[in-house]
Coordinates of C-alpha atoms and ligand atoms in Angstrom, one line a residue:
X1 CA -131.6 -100.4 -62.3
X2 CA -135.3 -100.1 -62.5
X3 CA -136.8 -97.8 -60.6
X4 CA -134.6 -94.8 -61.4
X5 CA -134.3 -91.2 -60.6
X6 CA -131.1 -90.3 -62.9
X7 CA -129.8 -87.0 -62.6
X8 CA -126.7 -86.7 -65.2
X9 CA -124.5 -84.4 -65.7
X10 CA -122.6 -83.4 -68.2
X11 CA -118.8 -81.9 -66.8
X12 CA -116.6 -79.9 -69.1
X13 CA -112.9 -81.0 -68.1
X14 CA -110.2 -78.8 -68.9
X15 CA -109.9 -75.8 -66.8
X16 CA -108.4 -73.4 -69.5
X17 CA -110.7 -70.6 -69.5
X18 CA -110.6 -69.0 -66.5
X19 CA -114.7 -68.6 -66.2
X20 CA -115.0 -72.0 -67.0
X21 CA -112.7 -73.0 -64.2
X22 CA -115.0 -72.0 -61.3
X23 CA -118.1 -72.2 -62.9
X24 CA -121.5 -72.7 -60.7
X25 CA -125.0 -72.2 -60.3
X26 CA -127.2 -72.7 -57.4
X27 CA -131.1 -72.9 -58.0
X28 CA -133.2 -72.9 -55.3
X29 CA -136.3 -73.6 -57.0
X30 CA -136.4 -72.9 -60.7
X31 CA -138.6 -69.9 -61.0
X32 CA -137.9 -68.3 -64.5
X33 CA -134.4 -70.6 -64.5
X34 CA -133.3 -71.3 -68.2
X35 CA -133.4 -74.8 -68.1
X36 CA -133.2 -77.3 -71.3
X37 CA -136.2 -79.7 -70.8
X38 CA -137.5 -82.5 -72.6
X39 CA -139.6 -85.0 -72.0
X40 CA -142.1 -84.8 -69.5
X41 CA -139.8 -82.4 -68.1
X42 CA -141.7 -78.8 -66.9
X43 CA -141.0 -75.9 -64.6
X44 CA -144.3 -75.5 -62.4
X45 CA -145.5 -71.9 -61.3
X46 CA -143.9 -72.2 -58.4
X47 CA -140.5 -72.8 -59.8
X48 CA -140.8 -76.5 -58.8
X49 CA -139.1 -78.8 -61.2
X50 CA -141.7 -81.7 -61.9
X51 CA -139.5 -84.1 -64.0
X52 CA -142.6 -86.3 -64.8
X53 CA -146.1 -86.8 -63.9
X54 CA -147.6 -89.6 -65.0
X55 CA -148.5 -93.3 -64.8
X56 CA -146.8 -94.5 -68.6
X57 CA -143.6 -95.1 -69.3
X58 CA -141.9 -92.0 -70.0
X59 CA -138.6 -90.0 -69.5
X60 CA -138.2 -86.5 -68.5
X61 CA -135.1 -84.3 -68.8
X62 CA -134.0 -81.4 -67.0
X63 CA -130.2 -80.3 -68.8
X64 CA -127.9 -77.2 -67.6
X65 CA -128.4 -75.6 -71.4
X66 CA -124.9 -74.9 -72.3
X67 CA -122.3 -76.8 -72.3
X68 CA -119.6 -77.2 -70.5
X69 CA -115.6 -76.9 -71.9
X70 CA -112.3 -78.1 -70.6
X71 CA -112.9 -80.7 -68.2
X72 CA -110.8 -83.1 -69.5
X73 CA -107.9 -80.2 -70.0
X74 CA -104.3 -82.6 -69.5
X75 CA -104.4 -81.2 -65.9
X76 CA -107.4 -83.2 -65.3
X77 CA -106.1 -83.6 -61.6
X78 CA -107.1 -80.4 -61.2
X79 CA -110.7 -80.9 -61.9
X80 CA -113.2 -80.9 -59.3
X81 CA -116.7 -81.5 -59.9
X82 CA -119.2 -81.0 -56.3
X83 CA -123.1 -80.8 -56.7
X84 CA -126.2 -81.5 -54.4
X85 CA -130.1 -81.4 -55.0
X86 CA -133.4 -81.8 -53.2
X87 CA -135.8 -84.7 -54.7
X88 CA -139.0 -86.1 -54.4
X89 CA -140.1 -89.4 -55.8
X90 CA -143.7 -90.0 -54.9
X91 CA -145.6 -92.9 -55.7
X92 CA -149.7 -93.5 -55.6
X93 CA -149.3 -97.4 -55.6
X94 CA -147.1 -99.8 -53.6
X95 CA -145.0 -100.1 -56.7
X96 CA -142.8 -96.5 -58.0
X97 CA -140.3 -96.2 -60.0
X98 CA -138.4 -96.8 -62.2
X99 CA -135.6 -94.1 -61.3
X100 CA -133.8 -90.9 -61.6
X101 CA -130.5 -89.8 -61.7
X102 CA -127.7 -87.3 -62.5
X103 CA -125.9 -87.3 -65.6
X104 CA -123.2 -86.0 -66.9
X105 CA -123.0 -86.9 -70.8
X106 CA -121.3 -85.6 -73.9
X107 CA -125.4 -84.5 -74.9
X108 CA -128.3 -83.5 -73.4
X109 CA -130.9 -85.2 -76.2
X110 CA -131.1 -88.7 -75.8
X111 CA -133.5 -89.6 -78.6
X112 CA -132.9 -93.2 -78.6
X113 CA -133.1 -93.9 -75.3
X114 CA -135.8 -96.3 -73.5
X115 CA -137.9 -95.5 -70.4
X116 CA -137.8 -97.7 -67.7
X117 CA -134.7 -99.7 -66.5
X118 CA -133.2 -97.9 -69.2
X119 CA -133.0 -94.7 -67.7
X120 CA -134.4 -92.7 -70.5
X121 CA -130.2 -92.3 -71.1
X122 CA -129.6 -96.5 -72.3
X123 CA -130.7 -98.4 -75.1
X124 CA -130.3 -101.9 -75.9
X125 CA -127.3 -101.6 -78.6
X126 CA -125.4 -98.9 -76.6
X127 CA -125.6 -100.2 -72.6
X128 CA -122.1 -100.9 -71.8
X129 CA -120.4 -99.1 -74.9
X130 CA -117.5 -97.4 -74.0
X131 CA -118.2 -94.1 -76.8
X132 CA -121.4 -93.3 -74.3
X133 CA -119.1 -91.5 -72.2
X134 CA -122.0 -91.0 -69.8
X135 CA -121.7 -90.6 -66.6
X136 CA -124.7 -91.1 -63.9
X137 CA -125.5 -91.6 -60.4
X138 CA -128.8 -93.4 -60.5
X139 CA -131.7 -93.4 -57.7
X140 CA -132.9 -96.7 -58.5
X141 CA -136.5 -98.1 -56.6
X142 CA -137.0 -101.0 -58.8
X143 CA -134.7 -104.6 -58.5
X144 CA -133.5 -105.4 -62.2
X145 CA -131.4 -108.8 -62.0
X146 CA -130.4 -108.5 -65.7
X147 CA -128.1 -105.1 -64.4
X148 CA -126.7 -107.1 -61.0
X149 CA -128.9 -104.6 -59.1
X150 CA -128.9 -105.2 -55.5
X151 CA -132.2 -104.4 -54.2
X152 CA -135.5 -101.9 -54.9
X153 CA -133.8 -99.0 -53.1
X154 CA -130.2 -98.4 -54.2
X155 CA -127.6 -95.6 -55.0
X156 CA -124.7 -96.1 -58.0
X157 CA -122.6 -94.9 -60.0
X158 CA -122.8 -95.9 -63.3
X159 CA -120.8 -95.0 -66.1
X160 CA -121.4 -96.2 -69.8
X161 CA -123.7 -98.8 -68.3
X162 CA -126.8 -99.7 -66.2
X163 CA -124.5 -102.2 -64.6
X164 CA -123.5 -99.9 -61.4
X165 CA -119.7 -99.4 -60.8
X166 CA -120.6 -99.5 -57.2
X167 CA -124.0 -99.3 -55.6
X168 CA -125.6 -99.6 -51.8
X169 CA -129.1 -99.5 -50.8
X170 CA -129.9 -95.8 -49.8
X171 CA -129.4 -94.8 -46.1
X172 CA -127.6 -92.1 -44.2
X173 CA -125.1 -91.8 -41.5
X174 CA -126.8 -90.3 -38.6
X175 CA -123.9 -88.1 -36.6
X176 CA -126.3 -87.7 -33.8
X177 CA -126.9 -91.6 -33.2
X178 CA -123.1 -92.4 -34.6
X179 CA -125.2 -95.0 -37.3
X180 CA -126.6 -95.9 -40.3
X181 CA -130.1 -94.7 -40.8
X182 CA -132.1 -96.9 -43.6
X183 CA -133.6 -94.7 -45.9
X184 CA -137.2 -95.2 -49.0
X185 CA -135.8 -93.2 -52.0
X186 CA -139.4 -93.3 -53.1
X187 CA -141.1 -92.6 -50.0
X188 CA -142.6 -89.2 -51.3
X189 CA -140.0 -87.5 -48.8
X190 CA -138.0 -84.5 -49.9
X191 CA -134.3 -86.3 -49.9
X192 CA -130.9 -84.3 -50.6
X193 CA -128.1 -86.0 -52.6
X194 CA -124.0 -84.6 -52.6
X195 CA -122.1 -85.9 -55.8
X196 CA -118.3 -84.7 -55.1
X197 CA -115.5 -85.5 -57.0
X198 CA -111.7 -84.4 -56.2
X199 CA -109.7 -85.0 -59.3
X200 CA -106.8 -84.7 -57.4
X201 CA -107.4 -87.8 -55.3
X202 CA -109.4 -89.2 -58.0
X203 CA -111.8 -89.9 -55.3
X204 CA -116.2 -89.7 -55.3
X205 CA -118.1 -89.2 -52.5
X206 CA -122.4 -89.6 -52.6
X207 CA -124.0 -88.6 -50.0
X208 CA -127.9 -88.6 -48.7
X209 CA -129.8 -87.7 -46.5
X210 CA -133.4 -86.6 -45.6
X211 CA -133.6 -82.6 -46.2
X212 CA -134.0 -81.9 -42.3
X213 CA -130.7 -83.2 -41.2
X214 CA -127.4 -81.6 -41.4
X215 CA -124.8 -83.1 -44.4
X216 CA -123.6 -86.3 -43.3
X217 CA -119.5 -86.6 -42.3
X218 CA -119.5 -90.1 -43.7
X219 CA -120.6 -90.2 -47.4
X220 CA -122.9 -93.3 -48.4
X221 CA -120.9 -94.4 -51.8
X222 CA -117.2 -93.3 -51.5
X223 CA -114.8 -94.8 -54.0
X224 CA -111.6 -94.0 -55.6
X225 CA -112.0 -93.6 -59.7
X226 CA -110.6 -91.2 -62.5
X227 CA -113.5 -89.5 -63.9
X228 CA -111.6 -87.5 -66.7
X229 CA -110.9 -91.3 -68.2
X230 CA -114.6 -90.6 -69.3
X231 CA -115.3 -87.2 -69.8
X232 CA -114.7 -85.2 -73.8
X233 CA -115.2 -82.1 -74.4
X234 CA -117.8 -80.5 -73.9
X235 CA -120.0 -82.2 -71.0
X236 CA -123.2 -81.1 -70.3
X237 CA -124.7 -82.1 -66.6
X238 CA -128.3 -82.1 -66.1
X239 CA -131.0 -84.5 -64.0
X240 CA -133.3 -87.1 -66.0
X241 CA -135.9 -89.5 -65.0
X242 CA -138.0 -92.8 -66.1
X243 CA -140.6 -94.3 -65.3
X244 CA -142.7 -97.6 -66.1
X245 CA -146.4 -98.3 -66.2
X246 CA -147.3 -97.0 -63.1
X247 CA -148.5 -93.9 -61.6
X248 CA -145.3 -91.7 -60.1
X249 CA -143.8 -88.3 -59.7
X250 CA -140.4 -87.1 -59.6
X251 CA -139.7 -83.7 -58.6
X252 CA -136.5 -81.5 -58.0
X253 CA -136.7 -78.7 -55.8
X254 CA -133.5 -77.0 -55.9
X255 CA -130.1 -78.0 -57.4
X256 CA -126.7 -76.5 -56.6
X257 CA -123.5 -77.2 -59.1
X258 CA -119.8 -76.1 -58.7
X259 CA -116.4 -77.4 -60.6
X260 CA -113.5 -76.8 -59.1
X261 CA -114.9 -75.7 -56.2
X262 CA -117.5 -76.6 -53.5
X263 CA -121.2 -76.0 -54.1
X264 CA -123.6 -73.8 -52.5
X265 CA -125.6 -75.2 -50.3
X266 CA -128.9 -74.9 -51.2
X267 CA -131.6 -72.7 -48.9
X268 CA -133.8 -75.4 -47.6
X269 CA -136.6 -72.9 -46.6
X270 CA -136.4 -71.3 -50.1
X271 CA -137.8 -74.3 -51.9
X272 CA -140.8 -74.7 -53.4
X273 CA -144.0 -76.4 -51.8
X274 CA -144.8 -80.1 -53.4
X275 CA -148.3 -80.3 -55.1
X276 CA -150.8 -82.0 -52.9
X277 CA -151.0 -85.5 -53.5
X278 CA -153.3 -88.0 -51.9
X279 CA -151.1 -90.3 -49.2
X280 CA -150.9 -93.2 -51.2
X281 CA -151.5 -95.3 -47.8
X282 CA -155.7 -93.9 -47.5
X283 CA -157.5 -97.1 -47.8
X284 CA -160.0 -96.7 -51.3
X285 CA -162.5 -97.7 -48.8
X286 CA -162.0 -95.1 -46.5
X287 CA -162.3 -92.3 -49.5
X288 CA -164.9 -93.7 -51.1
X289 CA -167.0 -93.1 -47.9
X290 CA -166.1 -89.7 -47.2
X291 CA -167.0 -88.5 -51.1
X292 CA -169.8 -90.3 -50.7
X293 CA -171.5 -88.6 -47.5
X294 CA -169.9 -85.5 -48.4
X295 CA -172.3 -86.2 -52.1
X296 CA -175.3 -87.2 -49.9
X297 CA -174.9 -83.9 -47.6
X298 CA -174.5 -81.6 -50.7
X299 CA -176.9 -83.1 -53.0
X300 CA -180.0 -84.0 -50.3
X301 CA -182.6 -85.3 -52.5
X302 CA -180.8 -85.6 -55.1
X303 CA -178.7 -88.2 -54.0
X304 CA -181.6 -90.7 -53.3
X305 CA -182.3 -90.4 -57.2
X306 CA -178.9 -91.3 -57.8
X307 CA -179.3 -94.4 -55.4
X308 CA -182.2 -95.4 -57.5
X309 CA -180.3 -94.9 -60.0
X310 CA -177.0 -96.9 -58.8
X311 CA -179.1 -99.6 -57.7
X312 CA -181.1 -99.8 -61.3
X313 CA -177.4 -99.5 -63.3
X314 CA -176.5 -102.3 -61.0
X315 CA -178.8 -104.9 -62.9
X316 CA -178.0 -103.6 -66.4
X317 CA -175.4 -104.5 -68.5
X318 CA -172.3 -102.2 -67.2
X319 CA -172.7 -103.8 -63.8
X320 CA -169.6 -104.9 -61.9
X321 CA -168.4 -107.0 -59.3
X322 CA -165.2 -105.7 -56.4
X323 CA -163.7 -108.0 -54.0
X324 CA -161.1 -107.5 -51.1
X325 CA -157.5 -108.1 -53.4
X326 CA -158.3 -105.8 -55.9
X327 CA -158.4 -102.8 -52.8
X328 CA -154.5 -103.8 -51.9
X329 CA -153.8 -104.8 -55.8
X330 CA -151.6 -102.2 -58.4
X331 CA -153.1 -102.2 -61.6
X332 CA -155.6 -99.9 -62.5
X333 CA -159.5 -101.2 -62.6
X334 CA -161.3 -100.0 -65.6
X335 CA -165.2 -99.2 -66.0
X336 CA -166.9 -101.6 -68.2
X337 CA -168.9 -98.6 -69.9
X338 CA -165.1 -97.2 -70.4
X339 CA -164.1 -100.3 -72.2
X340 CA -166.9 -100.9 -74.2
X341 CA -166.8 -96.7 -75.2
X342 CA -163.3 -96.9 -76.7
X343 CA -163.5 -100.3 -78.6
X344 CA -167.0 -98.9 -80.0
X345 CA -169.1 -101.6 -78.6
X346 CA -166.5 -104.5 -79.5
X347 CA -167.1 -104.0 -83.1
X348 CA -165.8 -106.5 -85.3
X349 CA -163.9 -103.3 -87.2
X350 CA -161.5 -103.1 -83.9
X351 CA -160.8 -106.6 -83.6
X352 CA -157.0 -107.3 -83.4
X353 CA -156.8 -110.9 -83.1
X354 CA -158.6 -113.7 -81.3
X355 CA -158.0 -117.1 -80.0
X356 CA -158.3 -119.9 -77.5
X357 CA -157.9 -117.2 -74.9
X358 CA -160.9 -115.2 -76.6
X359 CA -160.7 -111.8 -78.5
X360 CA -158.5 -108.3 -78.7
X361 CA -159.6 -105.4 -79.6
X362 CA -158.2 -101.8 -80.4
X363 CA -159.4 -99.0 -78.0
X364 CA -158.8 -95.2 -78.1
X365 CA -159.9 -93.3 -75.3
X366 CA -161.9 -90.2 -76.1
X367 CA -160.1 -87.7 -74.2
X368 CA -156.4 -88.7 -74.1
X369 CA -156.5 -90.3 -77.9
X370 CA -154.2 -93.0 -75.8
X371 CA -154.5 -96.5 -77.5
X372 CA -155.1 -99.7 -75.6
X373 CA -155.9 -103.3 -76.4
X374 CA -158.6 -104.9 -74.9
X375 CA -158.8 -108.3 -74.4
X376 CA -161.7 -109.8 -73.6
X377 CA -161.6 -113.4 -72.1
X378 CA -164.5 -115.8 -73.2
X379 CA -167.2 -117.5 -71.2
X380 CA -166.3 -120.9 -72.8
X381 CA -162.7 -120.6 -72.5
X382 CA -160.2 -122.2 -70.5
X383 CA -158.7 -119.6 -69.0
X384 CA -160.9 -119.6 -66.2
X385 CA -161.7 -116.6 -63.1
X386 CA -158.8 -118.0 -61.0
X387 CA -156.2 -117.6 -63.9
X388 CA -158.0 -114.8 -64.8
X389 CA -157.0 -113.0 -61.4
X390 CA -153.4 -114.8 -61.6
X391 CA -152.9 -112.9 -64.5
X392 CA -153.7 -109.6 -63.5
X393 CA -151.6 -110.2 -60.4
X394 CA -148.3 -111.2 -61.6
X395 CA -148.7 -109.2 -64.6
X396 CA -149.1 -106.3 -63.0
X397 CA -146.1 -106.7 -61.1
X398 CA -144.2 -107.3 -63.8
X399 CA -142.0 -105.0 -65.4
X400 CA -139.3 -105.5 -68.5
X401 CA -138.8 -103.6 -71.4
X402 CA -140.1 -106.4 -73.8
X403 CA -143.0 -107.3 -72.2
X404 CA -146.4 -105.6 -73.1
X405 CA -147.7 -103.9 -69.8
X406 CA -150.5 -104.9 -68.3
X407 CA -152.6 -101.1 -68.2
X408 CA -155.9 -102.7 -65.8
X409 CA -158.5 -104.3 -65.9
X410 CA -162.3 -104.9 -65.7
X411 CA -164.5 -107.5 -64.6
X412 CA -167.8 -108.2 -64.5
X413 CA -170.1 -111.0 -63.3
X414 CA -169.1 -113.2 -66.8
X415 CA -166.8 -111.3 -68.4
X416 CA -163.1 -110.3 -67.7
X417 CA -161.3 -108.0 -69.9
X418 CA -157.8 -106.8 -69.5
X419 CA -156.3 -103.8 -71.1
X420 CA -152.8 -103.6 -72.5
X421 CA -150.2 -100.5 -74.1
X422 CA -151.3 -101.0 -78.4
X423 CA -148.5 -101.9 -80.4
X424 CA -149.2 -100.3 -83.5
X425 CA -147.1 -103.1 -85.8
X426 CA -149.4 -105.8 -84.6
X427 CA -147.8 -109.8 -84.0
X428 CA -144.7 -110.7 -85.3
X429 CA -145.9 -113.5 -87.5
X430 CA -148.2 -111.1 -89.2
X431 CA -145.6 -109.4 -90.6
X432 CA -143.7 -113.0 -90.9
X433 CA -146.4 -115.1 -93.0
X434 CA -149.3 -112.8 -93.3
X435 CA -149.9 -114.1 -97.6
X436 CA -152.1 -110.7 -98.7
X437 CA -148.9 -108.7 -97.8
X438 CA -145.4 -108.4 -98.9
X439 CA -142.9 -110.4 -97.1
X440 CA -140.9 -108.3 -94.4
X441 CA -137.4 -108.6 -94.5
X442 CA -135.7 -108.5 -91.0
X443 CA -131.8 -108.0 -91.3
X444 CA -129.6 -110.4 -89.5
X445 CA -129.3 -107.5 -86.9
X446 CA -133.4 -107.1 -86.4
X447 CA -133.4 -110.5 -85.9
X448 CA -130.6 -111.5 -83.3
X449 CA -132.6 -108.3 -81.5
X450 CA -136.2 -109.6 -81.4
X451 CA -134.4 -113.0 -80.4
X452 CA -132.2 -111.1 -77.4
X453 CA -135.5 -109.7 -76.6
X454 CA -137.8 -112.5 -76.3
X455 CA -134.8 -114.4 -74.1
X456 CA -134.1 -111.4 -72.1
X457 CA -138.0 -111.6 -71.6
X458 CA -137.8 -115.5 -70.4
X459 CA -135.3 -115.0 -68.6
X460 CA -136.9 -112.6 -66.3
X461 CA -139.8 -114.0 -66.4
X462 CA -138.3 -117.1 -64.7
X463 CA -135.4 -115.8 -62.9
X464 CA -136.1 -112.0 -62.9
X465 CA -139.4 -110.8 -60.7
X466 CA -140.0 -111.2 -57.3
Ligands
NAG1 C1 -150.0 -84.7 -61.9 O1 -151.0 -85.6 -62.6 C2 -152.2 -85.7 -62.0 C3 -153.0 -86.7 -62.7 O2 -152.9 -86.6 -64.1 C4 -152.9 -84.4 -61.9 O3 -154.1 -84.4 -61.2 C5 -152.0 -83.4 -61.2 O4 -152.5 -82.1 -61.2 C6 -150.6 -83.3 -61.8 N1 -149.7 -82.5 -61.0 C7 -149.1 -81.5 -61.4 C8 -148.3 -80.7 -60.4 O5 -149.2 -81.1 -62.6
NAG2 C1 -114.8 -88.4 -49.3 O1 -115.2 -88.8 -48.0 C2 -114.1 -89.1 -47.1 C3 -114.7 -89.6 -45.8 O2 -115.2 -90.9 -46.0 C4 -113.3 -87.8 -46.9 O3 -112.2 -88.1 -46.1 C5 -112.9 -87.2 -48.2 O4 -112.3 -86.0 -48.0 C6 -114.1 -87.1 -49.1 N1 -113.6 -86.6 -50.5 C7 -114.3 -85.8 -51.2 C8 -113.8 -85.5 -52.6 O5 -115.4 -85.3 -50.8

């Protein structure tokens, strides 16, 4: 459950009032829509809904604002629930994710929830409690093993949980060649999802399928579960997203919604145009070359000062040195100058800790105020330029709640530094045996977390990545 687009939704049950029993929207595009957002959430000028933007784990939210009543009315066979929306999860790296999904919940705040493989709608104490009464089918690009998830590229529905009820990897069924067409949730293609429910037969259908073919006849999840076991009064129904430490967007174009009753289709050629993003498959090489002749043409002479100039920077002290892997490689690369700008020149007065390994430091870039720690790997230690490079490339693939993520890095001819999120509370043992301070108490409930944690962290470590 990793990589997830979640859209949830939040269904009112009973079908008393008579406006409730019907009740729709259909939004294609979301120009001057009342939408509840939070997070990263935002409605572009062109009505696109951009759920997040960003390369740090965040969540986004995009709720229906009110809620809705009597969908779990004793007739509860009666309720119907059918909805469909165009997506885009786009990616700049190899790696996306984590995922999106719809939601249908008894909120539409989730302030405790985590980012990543939790969904922005899970946290660690409430994942499989029955009182969530949440309702999601989850777009997941990212393999978890801790949630039984069966590959990078799945659809489920999951309810209470980030253990799926029932998940396949995402393709469609193509009526035209009579079979099943694999499908990249994340492949920066607009995709179009059907959630349907028929109380009645107590049967869901998902369906997918890319925005240019016609609605599927055979639905790619179809199972036979009462909802209304799960649903209080009121729902609220609404998308969210969550990402990890990489750099993704998830967009919604348009988003239909209907109970007791089909939805609208949506009117493909009334969406809104996606930003411009660069295809993430342009070799680095390939740009560099074109912004550089196109700098030469503009700038004539100018240009051969700045080669002067490159070549003289080369030899002092922010020179550094690229090789082939870093061009294919995830994590971001760093300037030296960068580095050396946020932790103020390594000063002593930013150091966080240091040891056989060498030395951290606390950064804050000047712009974004974001906080980093640098660590800065010593000519006389052990951890040589192979292990060095091992580091960034495992590290940067990995992903798990309770392990610090690996930002980027920077090299240079004798020095390797490698940048990680800041946490603000410093080491554990600091606040365990650190004599100048007060002893923390943990509770008995702090504790058997930070242990759950660090095992959950082993575990994947060892069993989880790929
Ligand atoms: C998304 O973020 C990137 C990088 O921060 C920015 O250049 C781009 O304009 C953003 N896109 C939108 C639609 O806001
Ligand atoms: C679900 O899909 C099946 C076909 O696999 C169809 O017969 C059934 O009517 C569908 N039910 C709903 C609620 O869409």
């Amino acid at each position: 459950m990793y990589l997830e687009f979640l859209v949830w939704f939040l269904l009112p049950w009973k079908s008393v009032a008579s406006q409730v029993e019907d009740f729709g929207f259909t939004y294609n595009g979301f120009r001057g829509v009342n939408m509840s957002l939070d997070g990263l959430a935002q409605i572009t000028d062109n009505g696109l809904l951009m759920l997040e933007n960003t390369s740090l784990q965040q969540v986004g939210y995009a709720f229906y604002p009110y809620p809705l009543h009597s969908m779990n009315s004793s007739t509860s066979d009666a309720l119907s629930i059918s909805t469909t929306f165009v997506f885009v999860l786009w990616k700049s790296t190899k790696y996306g994710g984590p995922a999106m999904g719809f939601v249908i919940a008894p909120s539409k705040e989730f302030p405790d929830a985590l980012p990543a493989n939790y969904m922005g709608i899970f946290n660690t104490t409430n994942i499989g409690d029955s009182s969530n009464h949440v309702i999601a089918i989850e777009l997941d690009v990212l393999q978890n093993r801790e949630f039984n998830d069966i590959d990078g590229n799945h659809v489920g529905l999951n309810i209470n949980d980030l253990k799926s009820v029932q998940s396949t990897s995402a393709s469609y069924f193509s009526d035209q060649e009579n079979q099943h067409v694999h499908l990249s949730l994340n492949s920066g293609q607009p995709l179009q999802l059907w959630v349907e429910y028929s109380g009645a037969e107590k049967q869901l259908n998902v369906t997918l399928a890319p925005i240019n073919v016609p609605k599927p006849t055979i639905p790619l999840l179809s199972l036979k579960i009462d909802l209304s076991l799960f649903i209080v009064d009121p729902m609220f129904v609404g998308l969210s997203s969550a990402t990890y430490t990489l750099p993704v967007s998830h967009y919604v174009l348009g988003w239909s919604f209907k109970m007791n009753g089909e939805a609208r289709e949506l009117t493909i050629s009334q969406l809104p145009n996606l930003p411009h993003h660069k295809t993430p498959k342009t070799r680095p090489g390939k740009l560099f070359i074109v912004a550089f002749s196109v700098i030469v043409a503009s700038l004539g002479l100018i240009s051969i000062f700045f080669i002067i100039q490159f070549i003289v920077k080369r030899k002092n002290k922010f020179a550094e040195v690229f090789e082939d892997w870093e061009l294919d490689y995830g994590p971001r690369r760093f300037k030296y100058k960068d580095l050396y700008i946020t932790t103020k020149g390594f000063k002593e007065k930013e150091l966080l800790g240091a040891g056989g390994f060498g030395r951290v430091y606390r950064g804050v870039f000047p712009t974004t105020k974001t906080e980093v720690a640098v660590k800065r790997v010593s000519h006389n230690s052990r951890q040589g330029e192979r292990e060095f490079i091992a580091e960034i490339i495992t590290n940067g693939k990995l992903r798990h709640w309770s392990i610090v993520p690996l930002l980027g890095y920077c090299r240079r001819k004798e020095e390797l530094l490698l940048v990680y999120d800041f946490m603000p509370n410093r080491s554990l043992d600091k606040a365990l045996f650190d004599q100048t301070k007060p002893k923390m108490m943990l509770s008995w409930c702090q504790r058997f977390r930070i242990i759950r944690s660090v095992a959950a962290a082993l575990l994947y470590l060892h069993e989880g990545w790929e």
